[in-house]
Amino acid sequence: MKHSDFETNNIRGPINAWMLKILDDYMNYLFGKSKKKLFKNHPETIVEIGSGTGANMRYLKKGTRLIAIEPNIYMHNNLKKNAAKYGINLEIKTMVGESIDLPDNSCDFVVSTLVLCTVNNPVTCINQIKRILKPSGVFVFVEHVKAQEKSILAYIQKILHKPWHWFFEGCHTNRDTKLLLESAGFNTLEIEAYNLYSPFIPITTQIRGKAIK
């Protein structure tokens, strides 16, 4: 997959960037406790897949070097603003998570929050994360996942998938990311499955945890 394989949409791109900025405090309310725990004692340099507008910067230590893999150019302005706000040394790479131009075994810590639902090829993206991680490197994640078969949530995910997928630029409401991570061959994998209740019903079923190469 080439770096340019993310199709920038001149309407949905700015709208989604604006929405993420507006929802920043609410998303902190929903996910802040989990993220603070996952990011605790992070190293000086972090690679983040799908940084969006920089919602996770508030959980990083001042002076952290953040390599942001973010193909949506409409996110970049707010990424830079949040980097200045939180004292983060930001490097933006305009590429997809399936094609990361970092060397093998070069990263101590990789982050993905609500992103593996959106990438075109999640298996390739996870393999890229494994490739760039150093031995014993850590991958931390918070993702929404496919609901239990034949449940009410599974039905809601199914009927809302097409409009949700279109509006949120490729987000899958019913991707089995938990299974993909379990099949990825990490040396250690800690996954907690839980329900997060919010107005965003299709993403109620979620996982969080960390994987060690």
Coordinates of N, CA and C in Angstrom, one line a residue, residues 15-199:
I15 N -15.1 18.1 8.2 CA -16.2 17.9 9.1 C -15.7 17.0 10.3
N16 N -15.0 15.9 9.9 CA -14.6 15.0 11.0 C -13.5 15.6 11.8
A17 N -12.6 16.4 11.2 CA -11.6 17.2 12.0 C -12.3 18.1 13.0
W18 N -13.3 18.8 12.5 CA -14.1 19.7 13.4 C -14.8 19.0 14.5
M19 N -15.4 17.8 14.2 CA -16.1 17.1 15.2 C -15.1 16.6 16.3
L20 N -14.0 16.1 15.9 CA -13.0 15.6 16.9 C -12.6 16.7 17.8
K21 N -12.4 17.9 17.2 CA -12.0 19.0 18.1 C -13.1 19.4 19.1
I22 N -14.3 19.4 18.6 CA -15.5 19.7 19.4 C -15.7 18.7 20.5
L23 N -15.5 17.4 20.2 CA -15.7 16.3 21.1 C -14.6 16.0 22.0
D24 N -13.5 16.8 22.0 CA -12.3 16.4 22.7 C -12.5 16.2 24.2
D25 N -13.2 17.2 24.8 CA -13.4 17.1 26.3 C -14.3 15.9 26.6
Y26 N -15.4 15.7 25.8 CA -16.3 14.6 26.0 C -15.6 13.2 25.9
M27 N -14.7 13.1 24.9 CA -13.9 11.9 24.7 C -13.0 11.7 25.8
N28 N -12.4 12.7 26.4 CA -11.6 12.6 27.6 C -12.4 12.1 28.7
Y29 N -13.7 12.6 28.9 CA -14.6 12.1 29.9 C -14.8 10.6 29.7
L30 N -15.0 10.1 28.5 CA -15.3 8.7 28.2 C -14.0 7.8 28.4
F31 N -12.9 8.3 27.9 CA -11.7 7.4 27.8 C -10.5 7.8 28.6
G32 N -10.6 9.0 29.3 CA -9.4 9.5 30.0 C -8.8 8.6 31.0
K33 N -9.6 7.9 31.8 CA -9.1 7.0 32.9 C -8.4 5.9 32.3
S34 N -8.9 5.3 31.2 CA -8.3 4.2 30.5 C -7.0 4.6 29.9
K35 N -7.0 5.7 29.2 CA -5.8 6.1 28.5 C -4.7 6.5 29.5
K36 N -5.0 7.2 30.6 CA -4.0 7.6 31.6 C -3.3 6.3 32.1
K37 N -4.0 5.3 32.3 CA -3.5 4.0 32.8 C -2.6 3.3 31.8
L38 N -3.1 3.3 30.5 CA -2.3 2.7 29.4 C -1.0 3.4 29.1
F39 N -1.1 4.8 29.2 CA 0.1 5.6 28.8 C 1.1 5.8 29.9
K40 N 0.7 5.4 31.1 CA 1.6 5.6 32.3 C 3.0 5.1 32.0
N41 N 4.0 5.9 32.4 CA 5.4 5.5 32.3 C 5.8 5.3 30.8
H42 N 5.2 6.0 29.9 CA 5.6 5.9 28.5 C 7.0 6.4 28.3
P43 N 7.7 6.0 27.2 CA 9.0 6.5 27.0 C 9.0 7.8 26.3
E44 N 10.2 8.3 26.0 CA 10.3 9.7 25.5 C 9.8 9.8 24.1
T45 N 9.8 8.8 23.3 CA 9.3 8.8 22.0 C 8.2 7.8 21.8
I46 N 7.1 8.3 21.2 CA 5.9 7.4 20.9 C 5.5 7.5 19.4
V47 N 5.1 6.4 18.9 CA 4.5 6.4 17.6 C 3.0 6.2 17.7
E48 N 2.2 7.0 17.1 CA 0.8 6.9 17.2 C 0.2 6.7 15.8
I49 N -0.6 5.6 15.7 CA -1.3 5.3 14.5 C -2.6 6.1 14.5
G50 N -2.8 7.0 13.5 CA -4.1 7.7 13.5 C -4.2 8.7 14.6
S51 N -3.4 9.7 14.6 CA -3.4 10.7 15.7 C -4.6 11.6 15.7
G52 N -5.3 11.7 14.6 CA -6.4 12.6 14.5 C -6.0 14.0 14.8
T53 N -6.8 14.7 15.7 CA -6.5 16.1 16.0 C -5.6 16.2 17.3
G54 N -5.1 15.0 17.8 CA -4.2 15.1 18.9 C -4.8 14.9 20.3
A55 N -5.9 14.2 20.3 CA -6.7 14.0 21.6 C -5.9 13.3 22.7
N56 N -4.9 12.5 22.3 CA -4.1 11.8 23.3 C -2.9 12.6 23.8
M57 N -2.7 13.7 23.3 CA -1.5 14.5 23.8 C -1.6 14.9 25.2
R58 N -2.9 15.1 25.7 CA -3.1 15.5 27.1 C -2.6 14.4 28.1
Y59 N -2.4 13.2 27.6 CA -2.0 12.1 28.5 C -0.5 11.9 28.4
L60 N 0.2 12.7 27.6 CA 1.7 12.5 27.4 C 2.5 13.5 28.3
K61 N 3.7 13.1 28.7 CA 4.5 14.0 29.4 C 5.0 15.1 28.5
K62 N 5.1 16.3 29.1 CA 5.6 17.4 28.3 C 7.0 17.1 27.8
G63 N 7.3 17.4 26.6 CA 8.6 17.2 26.0 C 8.6 15.8 25.2
T64 N 7.5 15.1 25.3 CA 7.5 13.8 24.5 C 7.6 14.0 23.0
R65 N 8.4 13.2 22.4 CA 8.4 13.2 20.9 C 7.4 12.3 20.4
L66 N 6.4 12.8 19.6 CA 5.3 12.1 19.0 C 5.5 12.0 17.5
I67 N 5.6 10.8 17.0 CA 5.6 10.5 15.6 C 4.2 10.1 15.2
A68 N 3.5 11.1 14.6 CA 2.0 10.9 14.3 C 1.8 10.4 12.9
I69 N 1.3 9.2 12.8 CA 0.9 8.6 11.5 C -0.5 9.1 11.2
E70 N -0.7 10.1 10.4 CA -2.0 10.6 10.2 C -2.2 11.0 8.7
P71 N -2.9 10.2 7.9 CA -3.1 10.5 6.5 C -4.0 11.6 6.2
N72 N -4.9 11.9 7.1 CA -6.0 12.9 6.8 C -5.4 14.3 7.1
I73 N -5.1 15.0 6.0 CA -4.4 16.3 6.1 C -5.2 17.3 6.9
Y74 N -6.6 17.1 6.9 CA -7.4 18.1 7.6 C -7.3 18.0 9.1
M75 N -6.6 17.0 9.6 CA -6.3 16.8 11.0 C -5.1 17.6 11.4
H76 N -4.2 17.9 10.5 CA -2.9 18.3 10.8 C -2.8 19.7 11.5
N77 N -3.7 20.6 11.2 CA -3.7 21.9 11.8 C -3.9 21.8 13.3
N78 N -5.0 21.0 13.7 CA -5.3 20.9 15.1 C -4.2 20.0 15.8
L79 N -3.6 19.1 15.1 CA -2.5 18.3 15.7 C -1.4 19.3 16.1
K80 N -1.0 20.2 15.2 CA 0.0 21.2 15.6 C -0.4 22.1 16.7
K81 N -1.6 22.5 16.7 CA -2.1 23.4 17.8 C -2.0 22.6 19.2
N82 N -2.4 21.4 19.2 CA -2.4 20.6 20.4 C -1.0 20.3 20.9
A83 N -0.1 20.1 19.9 CA 1.3 19.9 20.2 C 1.9 21.1 21.0
A84 N 1.6 22.3 20.4 CA 2.0 23.5 21.1 C 1.4 23.7 22.5
K85 N 0.1 23.3 22.6 CA -0.6 23.5 23.9 C 0.0 22.6 25.0
Y86 N 0.3 21.3 24.6 CA 0.8 20.4 25.6 C 2.3 20.2 25.6
G87 N 3.0 20.9 24.8 CA 4.5 20.9 24.9 C 5.0 19.6 24.3
I88 N 4.4 19.1 23.2 CA 4.8 17.9 22.5 C 5.7 18.2 21.3
N89 N 6.8 17.4 21.1 CA 7.6 17.6 20.0 C 7.0 16.7 18.9
L90 N 6.3 17.3 17.9 CA 5.5 16.6 17.0 C 6.2 16.4 15.6
E91 N 6.1 15.2 15.1 CA 6.5 14.9 13.7 C 5.3 14.2 13.0
I92 N 4.8 14.8 12.0 CA 3.6 14.2 11.3 C 4.1 13.5 10.1
K93 N 3.6 12.3 9.9 CA 3.9 11.5 8.7 C 2.5 11.3 8.0
T94 N 2.4 11.8 6.8 CA 1.1 11.8 6.1 C 1.1 10.4 5.3
M95 N 0.8 9.4 6.1 CA 0.7 8.0 5.5 C -0.3 7.2 6.2
V96 N -0.6 6.0 5.6 CA -1.5 5.1 6.3 C -0.8 4.2 7.2
G97 N -1.6 3.6 8.1 CA -1.0 2.6 9.1 C -0.5 1.4 8.5
E98 N -0.9 1.1 7.3 CA -0.5 -0.2 6.6 C 0.9 0.0 5.9
S99 N 1.4 1.2 5.9 CA 2.7 1.5 5.2 C 3.4 2.6 5.9
I100 N 4.2 2.2 6.9 CA 4.9 3.1 7.8 C 6.4 3.1 7.5
D101 N 7.0 4.3 7.2 CA 8.4 4.3 6.8 C 9.3 4.4 7.9
L102 N 9.1 3.6 8.9 CA 10.1 3.5 10.1 C 10.8 2.2 10.0
P103 N 12.0 2.1 10.5 CA 12.8 0.9 10.4 C 12.3 -0.2 11.3
D104 N 12.6 -1.4 10.9 CA 12.3 -2.6 11.7 C 12.9 -2.4 13.1
N105 N 12.2 -2.9 14.1 CA 12.7 -3.0 15.5 C 13.2 -1.6 16.0
S106 N 12.5 -0.5 15.7 CA 13.0 0.8 16.0 C 12.2 1.6 17.1
C107 N 11.1 1.0 17.5 CA 10.2 1.8 18.4 C 9.9 1.0 19.7
D108 N 9.9 1.8 20.8 CA 9.6 1.2 22.1 C 8.1 1.1 22.4
F109 N 7.3 2.1 21.8 CA 5.9 2.3 22.3 C 5.1 2.8 21.1
V110 N 4.0 2.0 20.8 CA 3.1 2.4 19.7 C 1.7 2.5 20.3
V111 N 1.0 3.5 19.9 CA -0.4 3.7 20.4 C -1.4 3.7 19.2
S112 N -2.6 3.1 19.5 CA -3.7 3.2 18.6 C -5.0 3.3 19.4
T113 N -5.7 4.3 19.2 CA -7.0 4.5 19.9 C -8.1 4.8 18.9
L114 N -9.1 3.9 18.8 CA -10.2 4.0 17.9 C -9.7 4.3 16.4
V115 N -8.8 3.4 16.0 CA -8.2 3.6 14.7 C -8.2 2.3 13.9
L116 N -8.0 1.2 14.5 CA -8.0 -0.1 13.8 C -9.3 -0.4 13.1
C117 N -10.4 0.2 13.6 CA -11.7 0.1 13.0 C -11.7 0.8 11.6
T118 N -10.8 1.6 11.3 CA -10.9 2.5 10.1 C -9.9 2.1 9.0
V119 N -8.8 1.6 9.4 CA -7.8 1.3 8.4 C -8.3 0.3 7.4
N120 N -7.9 0.4 6.1 CA -8.4 -0.5 5.1 C -8.0 -2.0 5.3
N121 N -6.8 -2.2 5.8 CA -6.4 -3.6 6.0 C -5.8 -3.7 7.4
P122 N -6.6 -4.1 8.4 CA -6.1 -4.1 9.8 C -5.0 -5.1 10.1
V123 N -5.1 -6.2 9.3 CA -4.0 -7.2 9.5 C -2.7 -6.7 9.1
T124 N -2.6 -6.0 8.0 CA -1.4 -5.4 7.5 C -0.9 -4.3 8.5
C125 N -1.9 -3.5 9.0 CA -1.5 -2.4 10.0 C -0.9 -3.0 11.2
I126 N -1.6 -4.1 11.8 CA -1.0 -4.7 13.0 C 0.4 -5.3 12.7
N127 N 0.5 -5.9 11.6 CA 1.9 -6.4 11.2 C 2.9 -5.3 11.1
Q128 N 2.5 -4.1 10.6 CA 3.4 -3.0 10.6 C 3.8 -2.5 12.0
I129 N 2.8 -2.5 12.9 CA 3.1 -2.2 14.3 C 4.1 -3.1 14.9
K130 N 3.9 -4.4 14.6 CA 4.8 -5.5 15.1 C 6.2 -5.3 14.5
R131 N 6.2 -5.0 13.3 CA 7.5 -4.8 12.6 C 8.4 -3.7 13.1
I132 N 7.7 -2.5 13.4 CA 8.5 -1.4 13.9 C 8.8 -1.5 15.4
L133 N 8.1 -2.3 16.1 CA 8.4 -2.4 17.5 C 9.7 -3.1 17.8
K134 N 10.5 -2.6 18.8 CA 11.6 -3.3 19.2 C 11.2 -4.6 20.0
P135 N 12.1 -5.6 20.1 CA 11.8 -6.7 20.9 C 11.4 -6.3 22.3
S136 N 10.3 -6.8 22.8 CA 9.8 -6.3 24.1 C 9.1 -4.9 24.1
G137 N 9.0 -4.4 22.8 CA 8.3 -3.1 22.7 C 6.8 -3.3 23.0
V138 N 6.1 -2.2 23.3 CA 4.8 -2.2 23.8 C 3.8 -1.5 22.8
F139 N 2.7 -2.2 22.5 CA 1.6 -1.6 21.7 C 0.4 -1.5 22.6
V140 N -0.1 -0.2 22.8 CA -1.3 -0.1 23.7 C -2.4 0.4 22.8
F141 N -3.6 0.0 23.1 CA -4.8 0.2 22.3 C -6.1 0.3 23.0
V142 N -7.0 1.1 22.5 CA -8.4 1.2 22.9 C -9.2 1.2 21.6
E143 N -10.0 0.2 21.4 CA -10.7 0.1 20.1 C -12.1 -0.4 20.3
H144 N -13.0 0.0 19.4 CA -14.4 -0.6 19.5 C -14.4 -1.8 18.6
V145 N -15.3 -2.8 18.9 CA -15.2 -4.1 18.3 C -16.6 -4.6 18.0
K146 N -16.6 -5.7 17.2 CA -17.9 -6.3 16.9 C -18.6 -6.8 18.1
A147 N -19.9 -6.6 18.2 CA -20.7 -7.1 19.3 C -21.0 -8.6 19.2
Q148 N -21.5 -9.2 20.3 CA -21.8 -10.6 20.3 C -22.8 -10.9 19.2
E149 N -22.6 -12.0 18.5 CA -23.6 -12.4 17.5 C -25.0 -12.5 18.0
K150 N -25.9 -12.0 17.2 CA -27.4 -12.1 17.4 C -27.8 -11.2 18.6
S151 N -27.0 -10.3 19.1 CA -27.4 -9.4 20.1 C -28.0 -8.2 19.5
I152 N -28.7 -7.4 20.4 CA -29.3 -6.2 19.9 C -28.2 -5.2 19.4
L153 N -27.1 -5.2 20.1 CA -26.0 -4.3 19.6 C -25.4 -4.7 18.2
A154 N -25.4 -6.0 18.0 CA -24.9 -6.5 16.7 C -25.9 -6.1 15.6
Y155 N -27.1 -6.1 15.9 CA -28.2 -5.7 14.9 C -28.0 -4.2 14.6
I156 N -27.8 -3.4 15.7 CA -27.6 -2.0 15.5 C -26.4 -1.7 14.7
Q157 N -25.3 -2.4 15.0 CA -24.1 -2.2 14.2 C -24.3 -2.6 12.7
K158 N -25.0 -3.6 12.5 CA -25.3 -4.0 11.1 C -26.1 -3.0 10.3
I159 N -27.2 -2.5 10.9 CA -28.0 -1.6 10.1 C -27.4 -0.2 10.0
L160 N -26.5 0.2 10.9 CA -25.9 1.5 10.8 C -24.5 1.5 10.1
H161 N -24.1 0.3 9.8 CA -22.7 0.2 9.3 C -22.5 1.1 8.0
K162 N -23.3 1.0 7.0 CA -23.1 1.7 5.8 C -23.0 3.2 5.9
P163 N -24.0 3.8 6.6 CA -23.9 5.3 6.8 C -22.8 5.7 7.7
W164 N -22.5 4.9 8.7 CA -21.4 5.2 9.6 C -20.1 5.1 8.9
H165 N -19.9 4.0 8.1 CA -18.7 3.8 7.4 C -18.5 5.0 6.4
W166 N -19.5 5.5 5.8 CA -19.4 6.5 4.8 C -19.0 7.9 5.5
F167 N -19.8 8.2 6.5 CA -19.6 9.5 7.2 C -18.2 9.6 7.9
F168 N -17.8 8.5 8.6 CA -16.6 8.5 9.4 C -15.4 7.9 8.6
E169 N -15.5 8.1 7.3 CA -14.4 7.9 6.4 C -13.7 6.5 6.6
G170 N -14.6 5.4 6.5 CA -14.1 4.1 6.5 C -14.2 3.3 7.8
C171 N -14.8 3.9 8.9 CA -14.9 3.2 10.1 C -15.9 2.1 10.1
H172 N -15.5 0.9 10.5 CA -16.3 -0.3 10.5 C -16.9 -0.4 11.9
T173 N -18.3 -0.5 12.0 CA -18.9 -0.7 13.3 C -18.8 -2.1 13.8
N174 N -18.5 -3.1 13.0 CA -18.5 -4.5 13.4 C -17.3 -5.2 13.0
R175 N -16.1 -4.6 13.1 CA -14.9 -5.3 12.9 C -14.4 -6.1 14.1
D176 N -14.0 -7.3 13.9 CA -13.6 -8.2 15.0 C -12.1 -8.0 15.4
T177 N -11.8 -6.8 15.8 CA -10.4 -6.4 16.1 C -9.8 -7.2 17.2
K178 N -10.6 -7.7 18.2 CA -10.1 -8.5 19.2 C -9.5 -9.8 18.7
L179 N -10.2 -10.5 17.8 CA -9.7 -11.7 17.1 C -8.5 -11.4 16.3
L180 N -8.4 -10.3 15.6 CA -7.2 -10.0 14.8 C -6.0 -9.8 15.7
L181 N -6.2 -9.2 16.9 CA -5.0 -9.0 17.8 C -4.6 -10.3 18.4
E182 N -5.6 -11.2 18.7 CA -5.3 -12.5 19.3 C -4.5 -13.4 18.3
S183 N -4.7 -13.1 17.0 CA -4.1 -13.9 15.9 C -2.8 -13.3 15.4
A184 N -2.4 -12.2 16.0 CA -1.2 -11.5 15.4 C 0.1 -12.0 15.9
G185 N 0.2 -12.9 16.9 CA 1.4 -13.5 17.3 C 2.3 -12.6 18.2
F186 N 1.7 -11.8 19.0 CA 2.5 -11.0 20.0 C 2.9 -12.0 21.1
N187 N 4.1 -11.7 21.7 CA 4.5 -12.6 22.8 C 3.6 -12.5 24.0
T188 N 3.1 -11.3 24.3 CA 2.2 -11.2 25.4 C 1.0 -10.3 25.0
L189 N -0.2 -10.6 25.3 CA -1.3 -9.9 24.9 C -2.3 -9.8 26.1
E190 N -2.6 -8.6 26.5 CA -3.6 -8.4 27.6 C -4.7 -7.6 27.0
I191 N -5.9 -8.2 27.0 CA -7.1 -7.5 26.5 C -8.2 -7.5 27.5
E192 N -8.8 -6.4 27.7 CA -10.0 -6.3 28.6 C -11.2 -5.9 27.7
A193 N -12.2 -6.7 27.6 CA -13.4 -6.4 26.9 C -14.4 -5.8 27.8
Y194 N -15.1 -4.7 27.3 CA -16.1 -4.0 28.2 C -17.1 -3.2 27.3
N195 N -18.1 -2.8 27.9 CA -19.1 -1.9 27.3 C -18.9 -0.5 27.7
L196 N -18.9 0.4 26.8 CA -18.8 1.8 27.1 C -20.1 2.5 26.6
Y197 N -20.9 2.9 27.5 CA -22.2 3.5 27.1 C -22.2 5.0 26.9
S198 N -22.6 5.4 25.7 CA -22.6 6.8 25.3 C -23.6 6.9 24.2
P199 N -23.8 8.1 23.7 CA -24.7 8.3 22.6 C -24.3 7.6 21.3

